[in-house]
Coordinates of C-alpha atoms and ligand atoms in Angstrom, one line a residue:
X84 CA 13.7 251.1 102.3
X85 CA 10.1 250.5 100.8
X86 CA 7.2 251.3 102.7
X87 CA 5.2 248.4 100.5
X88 CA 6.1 245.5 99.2
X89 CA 7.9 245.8 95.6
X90 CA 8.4 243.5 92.9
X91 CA 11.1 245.7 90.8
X92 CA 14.0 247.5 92.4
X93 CA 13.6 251.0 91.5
X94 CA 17.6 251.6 91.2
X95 CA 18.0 249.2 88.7
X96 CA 15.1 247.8 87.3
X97 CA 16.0 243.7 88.3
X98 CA 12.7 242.1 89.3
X99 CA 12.2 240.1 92.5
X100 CA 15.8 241.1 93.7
X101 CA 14.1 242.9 96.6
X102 CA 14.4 240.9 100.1
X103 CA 11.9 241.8 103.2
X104 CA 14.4 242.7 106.4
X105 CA 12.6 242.8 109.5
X106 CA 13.3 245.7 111.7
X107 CA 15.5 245.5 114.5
X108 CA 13.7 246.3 118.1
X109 CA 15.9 249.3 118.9
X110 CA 18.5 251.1 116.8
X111 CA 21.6 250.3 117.0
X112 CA 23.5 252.6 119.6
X113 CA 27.4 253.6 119.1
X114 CA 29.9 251.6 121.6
X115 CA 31.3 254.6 122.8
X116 CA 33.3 253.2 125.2
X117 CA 35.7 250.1 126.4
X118 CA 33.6 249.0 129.4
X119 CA 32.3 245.7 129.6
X120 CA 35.2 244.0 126.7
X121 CA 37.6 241.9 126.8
X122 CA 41.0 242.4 125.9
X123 CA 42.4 240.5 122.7
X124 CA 45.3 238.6 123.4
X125 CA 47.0 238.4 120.2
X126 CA 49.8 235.8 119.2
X127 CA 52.9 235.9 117.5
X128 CA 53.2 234.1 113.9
X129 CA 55.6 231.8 114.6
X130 CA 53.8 230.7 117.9
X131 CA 50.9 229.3 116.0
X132 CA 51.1 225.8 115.4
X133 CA 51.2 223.7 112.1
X134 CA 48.4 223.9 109.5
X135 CA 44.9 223.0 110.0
X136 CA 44.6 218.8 109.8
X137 CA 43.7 218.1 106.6
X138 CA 41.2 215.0 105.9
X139 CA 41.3 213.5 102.4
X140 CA 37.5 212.6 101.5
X141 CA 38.7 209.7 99.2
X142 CA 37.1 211.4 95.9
X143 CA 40.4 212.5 94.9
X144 CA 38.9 214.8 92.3
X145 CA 37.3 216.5 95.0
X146 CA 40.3 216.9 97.4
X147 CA 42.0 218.3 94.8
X148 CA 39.3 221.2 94.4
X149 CA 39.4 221.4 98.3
X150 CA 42.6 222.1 98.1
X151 CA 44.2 218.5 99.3
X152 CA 40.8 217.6 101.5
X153 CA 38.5 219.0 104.4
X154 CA 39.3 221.3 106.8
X155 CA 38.5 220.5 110.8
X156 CA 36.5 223.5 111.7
X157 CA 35.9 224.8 108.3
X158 CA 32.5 225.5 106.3
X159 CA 32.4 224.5 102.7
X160 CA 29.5 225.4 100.4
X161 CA 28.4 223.3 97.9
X162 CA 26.3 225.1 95.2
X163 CA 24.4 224.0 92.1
X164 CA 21.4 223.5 89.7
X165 CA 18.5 221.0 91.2
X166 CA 19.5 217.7 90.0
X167 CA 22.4 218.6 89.1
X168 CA 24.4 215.3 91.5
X169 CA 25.2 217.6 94.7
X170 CA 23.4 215.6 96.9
X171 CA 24.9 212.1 95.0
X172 CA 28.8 214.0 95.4
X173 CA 28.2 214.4 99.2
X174 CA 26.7 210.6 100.1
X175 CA 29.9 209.4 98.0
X176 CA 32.2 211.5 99.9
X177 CA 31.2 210.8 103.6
X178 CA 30.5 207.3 102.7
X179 CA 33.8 207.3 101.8
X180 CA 35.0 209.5 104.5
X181 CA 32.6 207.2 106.8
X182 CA 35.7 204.5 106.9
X183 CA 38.1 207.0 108.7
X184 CA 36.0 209.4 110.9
X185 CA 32.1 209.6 112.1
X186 CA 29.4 211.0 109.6
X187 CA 26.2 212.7 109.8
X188 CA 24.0 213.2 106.6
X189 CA 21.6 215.3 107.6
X190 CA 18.7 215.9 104.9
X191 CA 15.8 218.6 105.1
X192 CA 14.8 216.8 101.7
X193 CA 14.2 213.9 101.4
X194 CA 13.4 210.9 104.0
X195 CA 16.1 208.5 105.5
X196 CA 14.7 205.8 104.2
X197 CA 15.3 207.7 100.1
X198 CA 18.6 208.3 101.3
X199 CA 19.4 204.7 102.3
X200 CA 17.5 203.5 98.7
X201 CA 20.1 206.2 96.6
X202 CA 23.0 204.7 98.6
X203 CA 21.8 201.5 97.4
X204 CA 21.9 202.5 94.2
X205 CA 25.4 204.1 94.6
X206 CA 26.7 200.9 95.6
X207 CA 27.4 202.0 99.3
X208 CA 25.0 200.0 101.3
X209 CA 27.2 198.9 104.7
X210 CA 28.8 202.3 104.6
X211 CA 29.9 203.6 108.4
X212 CA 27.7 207.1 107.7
X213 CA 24.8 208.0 110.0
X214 CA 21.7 209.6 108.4
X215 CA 19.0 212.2 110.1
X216 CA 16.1 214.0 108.3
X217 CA 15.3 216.9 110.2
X218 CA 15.3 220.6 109.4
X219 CA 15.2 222.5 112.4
X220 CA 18.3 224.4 113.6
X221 CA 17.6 224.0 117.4
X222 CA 17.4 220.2 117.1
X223 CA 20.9 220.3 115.0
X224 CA 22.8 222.3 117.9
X225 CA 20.9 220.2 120.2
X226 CA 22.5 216.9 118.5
X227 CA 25.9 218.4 117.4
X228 CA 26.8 220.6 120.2
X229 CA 28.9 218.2 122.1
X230 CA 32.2 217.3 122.9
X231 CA 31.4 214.0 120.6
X232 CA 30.4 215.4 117.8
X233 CA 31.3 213.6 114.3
X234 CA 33.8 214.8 112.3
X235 CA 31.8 215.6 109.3
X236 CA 28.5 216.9 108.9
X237 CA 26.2 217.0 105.6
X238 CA 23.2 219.7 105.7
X239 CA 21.5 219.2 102.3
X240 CA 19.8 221.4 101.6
X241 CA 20.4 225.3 103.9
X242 CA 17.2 226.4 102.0
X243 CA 15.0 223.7 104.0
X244 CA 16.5 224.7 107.2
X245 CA 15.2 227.0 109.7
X246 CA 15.4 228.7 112.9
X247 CA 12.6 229.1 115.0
X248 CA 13.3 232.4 116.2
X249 CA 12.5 234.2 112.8
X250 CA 8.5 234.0 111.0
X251 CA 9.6 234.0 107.5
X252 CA 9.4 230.3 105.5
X253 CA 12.5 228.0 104.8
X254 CA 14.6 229.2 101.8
X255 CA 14.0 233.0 102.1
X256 CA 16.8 234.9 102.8
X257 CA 16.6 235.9 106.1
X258 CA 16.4 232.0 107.4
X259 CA 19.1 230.8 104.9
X260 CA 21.4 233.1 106.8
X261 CA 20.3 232.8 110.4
X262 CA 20.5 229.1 109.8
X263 CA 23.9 229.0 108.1
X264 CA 25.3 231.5 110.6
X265 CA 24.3 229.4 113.4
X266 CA 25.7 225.9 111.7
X267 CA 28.8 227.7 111.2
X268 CA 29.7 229.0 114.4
X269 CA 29.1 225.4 115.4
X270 CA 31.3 223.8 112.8
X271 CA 33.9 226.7 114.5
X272 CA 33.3 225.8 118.0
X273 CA 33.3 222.1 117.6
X274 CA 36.1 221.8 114.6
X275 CA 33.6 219.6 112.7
X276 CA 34.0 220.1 109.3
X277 CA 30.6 221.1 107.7
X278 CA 29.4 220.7 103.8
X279 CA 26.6 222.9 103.2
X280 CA 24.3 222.2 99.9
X281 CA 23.2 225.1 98.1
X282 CA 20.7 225.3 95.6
X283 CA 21.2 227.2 92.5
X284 CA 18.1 229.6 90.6
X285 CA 18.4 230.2 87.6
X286 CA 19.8 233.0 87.2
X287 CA 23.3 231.4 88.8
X288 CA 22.9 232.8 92.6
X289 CA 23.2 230.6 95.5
X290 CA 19.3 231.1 96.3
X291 CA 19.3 234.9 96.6
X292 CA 22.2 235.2 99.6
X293 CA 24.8 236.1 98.2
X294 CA 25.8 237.0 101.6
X295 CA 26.4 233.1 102.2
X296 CA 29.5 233.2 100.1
X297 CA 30.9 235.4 102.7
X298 CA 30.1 233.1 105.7
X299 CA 31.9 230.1 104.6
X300 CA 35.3 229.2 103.9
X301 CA 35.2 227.7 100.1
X302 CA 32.4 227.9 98.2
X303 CA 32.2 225.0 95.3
X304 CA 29.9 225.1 92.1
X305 CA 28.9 221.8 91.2
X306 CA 28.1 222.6 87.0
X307 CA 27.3 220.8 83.8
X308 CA 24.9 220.8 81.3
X309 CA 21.8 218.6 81.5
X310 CA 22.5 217.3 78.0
X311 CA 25.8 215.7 79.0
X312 CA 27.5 213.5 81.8
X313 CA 30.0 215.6 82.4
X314 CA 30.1 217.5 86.0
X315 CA 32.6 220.1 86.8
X316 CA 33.6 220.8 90.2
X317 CA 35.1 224.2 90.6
X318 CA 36.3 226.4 93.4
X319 CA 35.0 229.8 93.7
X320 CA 36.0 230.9 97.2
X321 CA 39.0 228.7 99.1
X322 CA 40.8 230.1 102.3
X323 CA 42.6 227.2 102.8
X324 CA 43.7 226.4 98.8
X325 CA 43.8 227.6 94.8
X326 CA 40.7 228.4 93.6
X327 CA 41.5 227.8 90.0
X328 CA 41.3 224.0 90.3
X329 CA 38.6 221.8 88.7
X330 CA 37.2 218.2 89.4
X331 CA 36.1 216.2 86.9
X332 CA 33.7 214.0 86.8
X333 CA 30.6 211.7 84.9
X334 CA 27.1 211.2 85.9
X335 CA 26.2 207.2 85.8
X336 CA 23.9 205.2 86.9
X337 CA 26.3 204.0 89.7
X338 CA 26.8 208.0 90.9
X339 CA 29.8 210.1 90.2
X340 CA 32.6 208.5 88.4
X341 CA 35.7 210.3 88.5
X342 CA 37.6 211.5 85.6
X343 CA 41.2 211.6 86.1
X344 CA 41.8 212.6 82.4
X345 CA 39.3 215.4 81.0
X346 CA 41.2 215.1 78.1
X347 CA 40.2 212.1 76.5
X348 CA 36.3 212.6 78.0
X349 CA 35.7 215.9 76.1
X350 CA 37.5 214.9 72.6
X351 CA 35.7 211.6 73.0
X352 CA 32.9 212.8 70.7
X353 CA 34.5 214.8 68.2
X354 CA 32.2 215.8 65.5
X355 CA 32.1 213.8 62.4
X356 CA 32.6 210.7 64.1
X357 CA 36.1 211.3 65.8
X358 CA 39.5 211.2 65.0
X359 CA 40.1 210.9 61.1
X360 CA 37.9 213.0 59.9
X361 CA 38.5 216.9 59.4
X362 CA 35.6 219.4 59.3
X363 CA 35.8 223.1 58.4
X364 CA 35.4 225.2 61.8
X365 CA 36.5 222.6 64.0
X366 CA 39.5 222.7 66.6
X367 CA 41.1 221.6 69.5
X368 CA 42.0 223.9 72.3
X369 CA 44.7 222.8 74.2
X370 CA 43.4 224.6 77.3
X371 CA 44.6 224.6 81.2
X372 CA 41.9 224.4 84.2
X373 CA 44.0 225.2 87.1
X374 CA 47.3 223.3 87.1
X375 CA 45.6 220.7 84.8
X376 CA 45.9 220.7 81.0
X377 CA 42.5 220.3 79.4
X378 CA 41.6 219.7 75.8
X379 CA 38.6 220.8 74.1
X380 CA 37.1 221.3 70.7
X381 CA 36.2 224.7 70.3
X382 CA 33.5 224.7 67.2
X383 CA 32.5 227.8 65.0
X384 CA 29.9 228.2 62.5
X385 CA 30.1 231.0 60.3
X386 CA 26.7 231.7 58.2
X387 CA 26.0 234.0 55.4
X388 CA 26.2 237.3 55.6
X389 CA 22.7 239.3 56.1
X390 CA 21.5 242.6 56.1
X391 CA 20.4 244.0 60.0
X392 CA 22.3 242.7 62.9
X393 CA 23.9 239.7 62.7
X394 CA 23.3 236.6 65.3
X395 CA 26.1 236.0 67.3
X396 CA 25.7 233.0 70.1
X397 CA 28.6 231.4 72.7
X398 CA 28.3 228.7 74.3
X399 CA 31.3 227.7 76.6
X400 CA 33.3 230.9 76.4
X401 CA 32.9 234.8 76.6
X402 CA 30.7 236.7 74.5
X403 CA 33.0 240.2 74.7
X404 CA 36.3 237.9 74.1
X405 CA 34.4 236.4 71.0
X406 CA 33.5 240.1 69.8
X407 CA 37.0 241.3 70.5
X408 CA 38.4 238.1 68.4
X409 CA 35.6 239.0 65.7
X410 CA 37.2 242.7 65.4
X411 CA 40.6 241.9 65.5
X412 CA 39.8 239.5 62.8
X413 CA 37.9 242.0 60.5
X414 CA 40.7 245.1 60.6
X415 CA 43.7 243.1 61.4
X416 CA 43.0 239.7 59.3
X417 CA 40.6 241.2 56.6
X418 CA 38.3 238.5 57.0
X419 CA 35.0 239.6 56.0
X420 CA 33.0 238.2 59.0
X421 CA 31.5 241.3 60.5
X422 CA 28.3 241.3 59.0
X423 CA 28.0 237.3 59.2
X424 CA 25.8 235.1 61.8
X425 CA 28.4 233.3 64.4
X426 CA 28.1 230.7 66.7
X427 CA 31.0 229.2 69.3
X428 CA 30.4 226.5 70.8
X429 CA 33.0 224.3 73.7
X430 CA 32.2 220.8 73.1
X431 CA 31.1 219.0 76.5
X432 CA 30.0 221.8 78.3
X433 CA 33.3 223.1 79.5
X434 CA 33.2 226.7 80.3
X435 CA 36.7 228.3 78.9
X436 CA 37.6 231.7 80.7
X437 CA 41.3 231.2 79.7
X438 CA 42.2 234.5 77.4
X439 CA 44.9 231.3 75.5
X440 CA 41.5 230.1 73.6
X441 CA 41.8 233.2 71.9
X442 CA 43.7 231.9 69.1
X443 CA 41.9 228.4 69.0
X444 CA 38.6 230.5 68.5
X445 CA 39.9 232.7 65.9
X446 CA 41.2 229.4 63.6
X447 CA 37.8 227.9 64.5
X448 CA 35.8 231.2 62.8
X449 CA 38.5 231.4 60.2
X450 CA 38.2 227.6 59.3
X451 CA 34.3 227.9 59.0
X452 CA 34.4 231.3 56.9
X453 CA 37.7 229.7 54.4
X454 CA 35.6 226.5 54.6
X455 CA 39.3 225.0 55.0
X456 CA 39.7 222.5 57.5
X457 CA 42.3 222.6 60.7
X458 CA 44.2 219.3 60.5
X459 CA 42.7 216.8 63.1
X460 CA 45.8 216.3 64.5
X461 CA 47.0 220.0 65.8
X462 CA 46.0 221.7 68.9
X463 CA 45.9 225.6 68.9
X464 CA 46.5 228.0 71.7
X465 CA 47.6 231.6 72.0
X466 CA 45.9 234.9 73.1
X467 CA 45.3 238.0 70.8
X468 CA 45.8 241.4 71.2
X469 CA 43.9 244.3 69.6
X470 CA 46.5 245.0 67.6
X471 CA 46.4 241.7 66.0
X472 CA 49.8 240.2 68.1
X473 CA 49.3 236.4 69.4
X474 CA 51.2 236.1 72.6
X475 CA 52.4 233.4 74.8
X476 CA 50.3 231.8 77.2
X477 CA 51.5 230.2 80.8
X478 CA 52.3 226.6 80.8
X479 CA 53.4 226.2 77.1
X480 CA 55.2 223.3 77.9
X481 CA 52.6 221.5 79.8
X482 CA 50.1 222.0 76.9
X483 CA 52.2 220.2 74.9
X484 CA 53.3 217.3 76.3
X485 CA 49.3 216.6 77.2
X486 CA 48.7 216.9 73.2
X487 CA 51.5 214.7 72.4
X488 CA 50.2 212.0 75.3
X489 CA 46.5 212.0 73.3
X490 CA 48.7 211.4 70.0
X491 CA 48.4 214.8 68.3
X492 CA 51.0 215.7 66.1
X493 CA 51.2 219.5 65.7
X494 CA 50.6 222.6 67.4
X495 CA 50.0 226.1 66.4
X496 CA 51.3 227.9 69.3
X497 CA 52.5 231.8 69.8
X498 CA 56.0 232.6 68.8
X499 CA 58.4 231.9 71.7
X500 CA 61.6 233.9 72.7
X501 CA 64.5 231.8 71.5
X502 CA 66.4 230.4 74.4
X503 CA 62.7 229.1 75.3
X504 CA 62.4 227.2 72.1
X505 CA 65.2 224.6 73.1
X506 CA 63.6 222.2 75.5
X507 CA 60.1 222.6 73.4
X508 CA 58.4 218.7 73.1
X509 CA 60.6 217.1 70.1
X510 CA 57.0 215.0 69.5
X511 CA 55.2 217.9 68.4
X512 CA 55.6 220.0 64.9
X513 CA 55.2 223.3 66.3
X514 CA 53.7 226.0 63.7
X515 CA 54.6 229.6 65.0
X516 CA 52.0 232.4 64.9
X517 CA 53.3 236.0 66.1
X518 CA 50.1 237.9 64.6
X519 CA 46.6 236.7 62.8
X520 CA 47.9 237.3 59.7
X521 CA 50.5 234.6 60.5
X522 CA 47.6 232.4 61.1
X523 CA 45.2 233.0 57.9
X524 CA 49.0 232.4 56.0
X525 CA 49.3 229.2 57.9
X526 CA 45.2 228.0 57.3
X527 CA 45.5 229.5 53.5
X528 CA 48.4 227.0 53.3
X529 CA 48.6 224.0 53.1
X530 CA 50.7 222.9 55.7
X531 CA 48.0 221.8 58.6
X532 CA 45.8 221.7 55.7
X533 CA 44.7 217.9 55.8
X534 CA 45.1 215.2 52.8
X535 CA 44.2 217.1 49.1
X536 CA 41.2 214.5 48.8
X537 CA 39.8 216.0 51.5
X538 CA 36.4 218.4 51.2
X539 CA 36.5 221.4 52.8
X540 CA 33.0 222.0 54.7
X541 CA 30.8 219.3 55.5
X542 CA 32.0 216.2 54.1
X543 CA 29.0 214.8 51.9
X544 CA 30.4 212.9 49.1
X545 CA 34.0 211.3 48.6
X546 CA 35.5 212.6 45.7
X547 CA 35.9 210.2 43.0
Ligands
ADP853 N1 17.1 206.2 90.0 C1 18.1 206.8 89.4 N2 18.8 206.2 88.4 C2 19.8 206.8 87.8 N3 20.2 208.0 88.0 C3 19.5 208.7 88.9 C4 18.4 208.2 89.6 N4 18.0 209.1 90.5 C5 18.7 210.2 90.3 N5 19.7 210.0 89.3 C6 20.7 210.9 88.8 O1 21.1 211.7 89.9 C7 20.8 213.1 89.6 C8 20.2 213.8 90.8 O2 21.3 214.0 91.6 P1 21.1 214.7 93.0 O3 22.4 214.3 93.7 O4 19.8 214.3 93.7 O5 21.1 216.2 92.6 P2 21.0 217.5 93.6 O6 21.2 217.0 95.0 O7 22.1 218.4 93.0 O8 19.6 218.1 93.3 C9 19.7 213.1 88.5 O9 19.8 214.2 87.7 C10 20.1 211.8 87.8 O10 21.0 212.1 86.8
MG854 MG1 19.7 217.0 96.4

């Protein structure tokens, strides 16, 4: 409570994180007793009928982060930077929904007549959807609450909706969630599945309310980085599916393209030109994004040592994992990087939590410091322990067989227990690494060392 208004919170310092609450008209009483409920009648597990119908939206890259499609009756938050294609995901999907089951778009954003111009630009003019620009919460109920209500309903965005019942503008918290609660309990009443847009600030919340996480049944984050096509779906919150999945896709003129096979998108650009070429610091992670295998290049630049604190910068990963690799690296590997500028970069804009890029990280940093390339044709993966141990990662098998489908020839992999070695992919040549010192033996060697003529570092001249 603050009798005036604040711009810092006192408790911990975080500006603007202070929302106004307006005062209920009488304080809240205890129940105290039964009178006046009802009784709960509750049911038995087996007499509840089959699983909520599921409706595929025809983006398969989104049913797949759904959880196998949309939920009668369910909420579903869609949140993201401005601009980042929410708006351009949800006209493809009930366009494409539009053939099946009826559709309402409704925008608090932008004009019917700019939505019909994007969908002509998306290629969907003659699409069954119906549009509506309107941002007040009274008209929606008004519209929706009925026995015909369409199966699917857009609200882009909750911050230009309101309810009439509260002063504050559009977008602050307080209307955000007396909107969305209201939109909800009418997606519950009427089984209409409802996609919510959320806009993102900057500093990665859903517009201040958290609290709308909690009022919805999956909350997606729509990502990328402005510099590159790519857009990652990704399931934060799912009650009806894995939240560990990812959809894939690429920003075009046309709208969202779908990208069945990450893969080949994010090694598309590897530096130097692509394939063929080896460069110090340079590596392929051969990651997993839910049940998907995902390869990336993971890049490390090591610079020169300095005196005061080094620079050390991540982009795509975790600054504490890359400060754990750093230290294991310095007392267990002896490599002399603790005074040294770093930077880690995941090619593409792909944000790796996975603790099996470890390993792929450490070659990376080790490659850039030794100035020794990692062949182009390996993929590394393994996580690292304090005490300098690589261990094995889920899905070994799966890793694999994606690196040998985009033609890579080697792995450097954790040692495996031996009765798991036998059905390992015969396309592979699989370098074992039990500790970090097994992998500066393996770089210092030459065996995924490429071709002698090559230059370690950047590759200015050929030799003669
Ligand atoms: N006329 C256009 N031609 C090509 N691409 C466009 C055009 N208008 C918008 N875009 C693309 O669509 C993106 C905006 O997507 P949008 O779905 O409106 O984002 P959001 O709803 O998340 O704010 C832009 O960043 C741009 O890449
Ligand atoms: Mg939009």
């Amino acid at each position: 409570m603050a009798p005036r208004w604040a711009g810092r919170c006192d408790a911990c310092g975080a500006w603007n994180s202070i929302v106004e609450e307006p005062e209920e008209a009488a304080p809240p009483r205890a129940i105290g007793t039964a009178a006046g409920g009802r009784r709960i009648a509750p049911v038995g597990l087996d007499e509840i009928g089959p699983d909520a119908p599921r409706r595929t939206t025809g983006i398969a890259e989104l049913d797949r982060v759904l959880g196998g499609g949309l939920v009668a009756g369910s909420a579903v938050l869609v949140g993201g930077d401005p601009g980042i294609g929410k708006s351009t995901l949800l006209l493809q999907a009930v366009c494409a929904l539009g053939q099946e089951a009826p559709c309402l778009y409704i925008s608090g954003e932008e004009a019917v007549e700019q939505i019909r111009m994007r969908a002509a630009r998306l290629g969907l003019s003659g699409s069954a959807v119906e549009l509506a620009a309107a941002a007040d919460v009274r008209d929606i109920l008004a519209t929706l609450d009925r026995a015909d209500a369409p199966a699917v309903v857009v609200i882009d965005s909750i911050q230009t909706m309101f309810v009439d019942t509260l002063d504050s503008a559009p977008g602050t918290v307080a209307q955000v969630r007396a909107s969305a609660g209201e939109l909800v309990r009418l997606a519950k009443r009427r089984g209409l599945a409802l996609l919510l847009v959320g806009h993102v600030t900057k500093d990665g919340m859903i517009a201040g309310p958290r609290v709308l996480e909690h009022m919805v049944d999956v909350v997606l984050y729509f990502e990328g980085d402005r510099g590159h096509h790519f857009r990652i779906l990704r399931a934060v919150k799912n009650r009806y599916g894995a939240t560990d999945e990812i959809g894939v896709f690429e920003m075009t003129g046309q709208g969202l393209r779908q990208v069945p096979n990450p893969s080949e998108l994010f090694l598309a650009n590897r530096s130097a030109g692509g394939r063929g070429e080896d460069v110090a610091g340079s590596v392929v992670f051969a990651g997993l994004e839910g049940t998907r295998p995902v390869l990336v290049e993971v890049q490390a630049l090591v610079g020169a040592t300095a005196p005061g604190s080094p620079r050390r910068a991540v982009v795509g990963w975790d600054a504490n994992r890359l400060a754990m690799v750093l230290a294991v690296l310095v007392a267990r590997g002896g490599i002399a990087v603790g005074g040294s500028d770093i930077f880690l970069n995941v090619a593409g804009g792909l944000k790796v939590s996975e603790p099996a890029a470890d390993l792929a990280a450490a070659a990376a940093i080790v490659s850039s410091k030794l100035g020794v390339p990692v062949a182009h044709d390996a993929v590394v993966f393994g996580e690292i322990g304090l005490s300098g141990e690589v261990r094995p990662v889920p899905q070994t098998e799966l890793r694999l067989k994606e690196a040998a489908k985009l033609g890579f020839a080697r792995a450097i992999a954790p040692r495996r227990k031996r009765d798991g070695a036998a059905g390992l992919n015969p396309a592979l040549q699989i370098s074992d690494i039990a500790s970090v010192e097994d992998l500066l033996s393996l770089l210092e060697s030459s065996d995924v060392r490429p071709r002698a003529s090559h230059r370690p570092g950047r590759n200015t001249a050929a030799l003669p």
